[in-house]
């Protein structure tokens, strides 16, 4: 048995949040290593999804920067999550997020993804370039 670190988060559709996001210019679809960006519409079966879960796929001995979980381990996690959650937030725009998106697509798992950007501290070597890559990919 393994444990996966997960934290519940909630999305609210308050007037301020809706206005702020509605006023933002639409980001054009752009191909990425994981696929094509699409408009974000958090719904399942036509109903709004108002809660999701943060997902970090790392198991014992795995970490950001490697080694990463296998596609099979990620599928196992996503199959479990899909039984309860329609929305998942991930912490990074790079690996293993690309694998997560590929597994969702390949196995048609009905989960939408909110992609985060992991921003390293300024004191870390190469942080500026790594941070720029995260933001650009997200």
mmCIF file of C-alpha atoms in Angstrom:
data_model
loop_
_atom_site.group_PDB
_atom_site.id
_atom_site.type_symbol
_atom_site.label_atom_id
_atom_site.label_comp_id
_atom_site.label_asym_id
_atom_site.label_seq_id
_atom_site.Cartn_x
_atom_site.Cartn_y
_atom_site.Cartn_z
ATOM 1 C CA UNK A 1 0.000 0.000 0.000
ATOM 2 C CA UNK A 2 1.233 3.497 -0.714
ATOM 3 C CA UNK A 3 0.181 6.907 0.360
ATOM 4 C CA UNK A 4 -0.335 9.867 -1.904
ATOM 5 C CA UNK A 5 -0.247 13.361 -0.485
ATOM 6 C CA UNK A 6 -3.553 15.035 -1.302
ATOM 7 C CA UNK A 7 -5.107 18.235 -0.075
ATOM 8 C CA UNK A 8 -8.675 19.350 -0.622
ATOM 9 C CA UNK A 9 -9.239 22.747 -2.142
ATOM 10 C CA UNK A 10 -12.444 24.555 -2.993
ATOM 11 C CA UNK A 11 -13.297 26.746 -5.915
ATOM 12 C CA UNK A 12 -15.790 29.503 -5.337
ATOM 13 C CA UNK A 13 -17.699 31.490 -7.894
ATOM 14 C CA UNK A 14 -18.115 34.684 -5.919
ATOM 15 C CA UNK A 15 -18.705 37.958 -7.759
ATOM 16 C CA UNK A 16 -15.113 39.145 -7.326
ATOM 17 C CA UNK A 17 -13.616 35.904 -8.600
ATOM 18 C CA UNK A 18 -15.937 35.697 -11.593
ATOM 19 C CA UNK A 19 -15.275 39.316 -12.537
ATOM 20 C CA UNK A 20 -11.516 38.932 -12.237
ATOM 21 C CA UNK A 21 -11.390 35.809 -14.386
ATOM 22 C CA UNK A 22 -13.964 37.027 -16.890
ATOM 23 C CA UNK A 23 -11.939 40.208 -17.416
ATOM 24 C CA UNK A 24 -8.717 38.322 -18.153
ATOM 25 C CA UNK A 25 -7.957 37.933 -21.855
ATOM 26 C CA UNK A 26 -8.459 34.438 -23.213
ATOM 27 C CA UNK A 27 -5.227 32.546 -23.667
ATOM 28 C CA UNK A 28 -4.915 31.119 -27.178
ATOM 29 C CA UNK A 29 -4.681 27.382 -27.622
ATOM 30 C CA UNK A 30 -1.056 26.388 -27.934
ATOM 31 C CA UNK A 31 0.472 22.984 -28.463
ATOM 32 C CA UNK A 32 2.513 21.685 -25.557
ATOM 33 C CA UNK A 33 4.375 18.458 -24.937
ATOM 34 C CA UNK A 34 1.245 17.135 -23.239
ATOM 35 C CA UNK A 35 -1.312 18.279 -25.815
ATOM 36 C CA UNK A 36 -3.313 21.411 -26.581
ATOM 37 C CA UNK A 37 -4.595 23.940 -24.091
ATOM 38 C CA UNK A 38 -8.360 24.193 -24.035
ATOM 39 C CA UNK A 39 -10.755 26.654 -22.415
ATOM 40 C CA UNK A 40 -11.279 25.820 -18.759
ATOM 41 C CA UNK A 41 -14.871 24.861 -18.030
ATOM 42 C CA UNK A 42 -15.106 23.004 -14.705
ATOM 43 C CA UNK A 43 -18.270 20.979 -15.309
ATOM 44 C CA UNK A 44 -19.213 17.315 -15.226
ATOM 45 C CA UNK A 45 -22.386 16.165 -16.950
ATOM 46 C CA UNK A 46 -23.367 19.817 -17.376
ATOM 47 C CA UNK A 47 -23.136 20.596 -13.649
ATOM 48 C CA UNK A 48 -20.502 22.945 -12.225
ATOM 49 C CA UNK A 49 -17.651 21.348 -10.328
ATOM 50 C CA UNK A 50 -17.102 23.416 -7.209
ATOM 51 C CA UNK A 51 -14.484 21.340 -5.397
ATOM 52 C CA UNK A 52 -11.375 19.450 -6.353
ATOM 53 C CA UNK A 53 -8.316 17.890 -4.845
ATOM 54 C CA UNK A 54 -4.615 18.685 -5.100
ATOM 55 C CA UNK A 55 -2.623 15.725 -6.322
ATOM 56 C CA UNK A 56 1.059 15.010 -5.830
ATOM 57 C CA UNK A 57 1.790 11.627 -7.430
ATOM 58 C CA UNK A 58 5.061 10.892 -5.652
ATOM 59 C CA UNK A 59 5.496 7.682 -3.675
ATOM 60 C CA UNK A 60 8.263 6.571 -1.362
ATOM 61 C CA UNK A 61 11.620 7.160 -3.081
ATOM 62 C CA UNK A 62 10.141 9.498 -5.706
ATOM 63 C CA UNK A 63 10.423 13.280 -5.780
ATOM 64 C CA UNK A 64 10.261 16.324 -8.040
ATOM 65 C CA UNK A 65 13.310 16.236 -10.272
ATOM 66 C CA UNK A 66 13.236 12.427 -10.323
ATOM 67 C CA UNK A 67 12.697 9.630 -9.985
ATOM 68 C CA UNK A 68 9.068 10.034 -11.055
ATOM 69 C CA UNK A 69 6.084 7.690 -10.787
ATOM 70 C CA UNK A 70 5.434 5.358 -13.707
ATOM 71 C CA UNK A 71 2.394 5.808 -15.955
ATOM 72 C CA UNK A 72 0.925 2.681 -14.316
ATOM 73 C CA UNK A 73 1.279 4.175 -10.827
ATOM 74 C CA UNK A 74 -0.292 7.423 -12.009
ATOM 75 C CA UNK A 75 -3.197 5.544 -13.636
ATOM 76 C CA UNK A 76 -3.801 3.648 -10.396
ATOM 77 C CA UNK A 77 -4.011 6.953 -8.502
ATOM 78 C CA UNK A 78 -6.230 8.640 -11.095
ATOM 79 C CA UNK A 79 -8.651 5.715 -11.222
ATOM 80 C CA UNK A 80 -9.062 6.058 -7.440
ATOM 81 C CA UNK A 81 -9.472 9.837 -7.611
ATOM 82 C CA UNK A 82 -11.998 9.697 -10.486
ATOM 83 C CA UNK A 83 -14.467 7.811 -8.326
ATOM 84 C CA UNK A 84 -14.872 10.926 -6.148
ATOM 85 C CA UNK A 85 -13.252 13.929 -7.829
ATOM 86 C CA UNK A 86 -13.839 15.586 -11.211
ATOM 87 C CA UNK A 87 -11.167 18.254 -10.748
ATOM 88 C CA UNK A 88 -7.515 17.810 -9.800
ATOM 89 C CA UNK A 89 -4.876 20.457 -9.175
ATOM 90 C CA UNK A 90 -1.239 19.544 -9.816
ATOM 91 C CA UNK A 91 1.784 21.432 -8.520
ATOM 92 C CA UNK A 92 3.952 21.748 -11.621
ATOM 93 C CA UNK A 93 3.587 22.299 -15.340
ATOM 94 C CA UNK A 94 6.411 19.901 -16.144
ATOM 95 C CA UNK A 95 7.064 16.244 -15.323
ATOM 96 C CA UNK A 96 5.271 14.286 -14.007
ATOM 97 C CA UNK A 97 2.326 16.513 -14.999
ATOM 98 C CA UNK A 98 2.864 15.695 -18.670
ATOM 99 C CA UNK A 99 2.534 11.997 -17.823
ATOM 100 C CA UNK A 100 -0.590 12.673 -15.748
ATOM 101 C CA UNK A 101 -2.225 14.447 -18.706
ATOM 102 C CA UNK A 102 -1.209 11.665 -21.106
ATOM 103 C CA UNK A 103 -2.657 8.962 -18.815
ATOM 104 C CA UNK A 104 -5.924 10.901 -18.472
ATOM 105 C CA UNK A 105 -6.168 11.229 -22.237
ATOM 106 C CA UNK A 106 -5.089 7.677 -23.107
ATOM 107 C CA UNK A 107 -7.519 6.053 -20.654
ATOM 108 C CA UNK A 108 -10.312 8.649 -21.001
ATOM 109 C CA UNK A 109 -10.425 9.247 -17.259
ATOM 110 C CA UNK A 110 -13.061 11.957 -16.606
ATOM 111 C CA UNK A 111 -10.931 14.383 -14.574
ATOM 112 C CA UNK A 112 -10.160 17.997 -15.442
ATOM 113 C CA UNK A 113 -6.792 19.423 -14.394
ATOM 114 C CA UNK A 114 -5.726 22.783 -12.995
ATOM 115 C CA UNK A 115 -1.994 23.086 -13.643
ATOM 116 C CA UNK A 116 0.169 24.936 -11.153
ATOM 117 C CA UNK A 117 3.633 26.388 -11.591
ATOM 118 C CA UNK A 118 6.332 25.327 -9.134
ATOM 119 C CA UNK A 119 8.380 28.445 -8.388
ATOM 120 C CA UNK A 120 11.805 27.875 -6.846
ATOM 121 C CA UNK A 121 13.372 30.275 -4.365
ATOM 122 C CA UNK A 122 15.625 33.012 -5.748
ATOM 123 C CA UNK A 123 18.658 31.645 -3.926
ATOM 124 C CA UNK A 124 18.580 28.314 -5.794
ATOM 125 C CA UNK A 125 21.016 27.986 -8.687
ATOM 126 C CA UNK A 126 19.267 28.261 -12.053
ATOM 127 C CA UNK A 127 16.011 29.300 -10.368
ATOM 128 C CA UNK A 128 15.218 32.159 -12.748
ATOM 129 C CA UNK A 129 15.387 29.947 -15.849
ATOM 130 C CA UNK A 130 13.513 27.094 -14.164
ATOM 131 C CA UNK A 131 10.812 29.482 -12.941
ATOM 132 C CA UNK A 132 10.394 30.983 -16.419
ATOM 133 C CA UNK A 133 10.034 27.474 -17.937
ATOM 134 C CA UNK A 134 7.348 26.589 -15.360
ATOM 135 C CA UNK A 135 5.331 29.730 -16.063
ATOM 136 C CA UNK A 136 5.685 29.400 -19.834
ATOM 137 C CA UNK A 137 4.528 25.774 -19.807
ATOM 138 C CA UNK A 138 1.615 26.415 -17.424
#
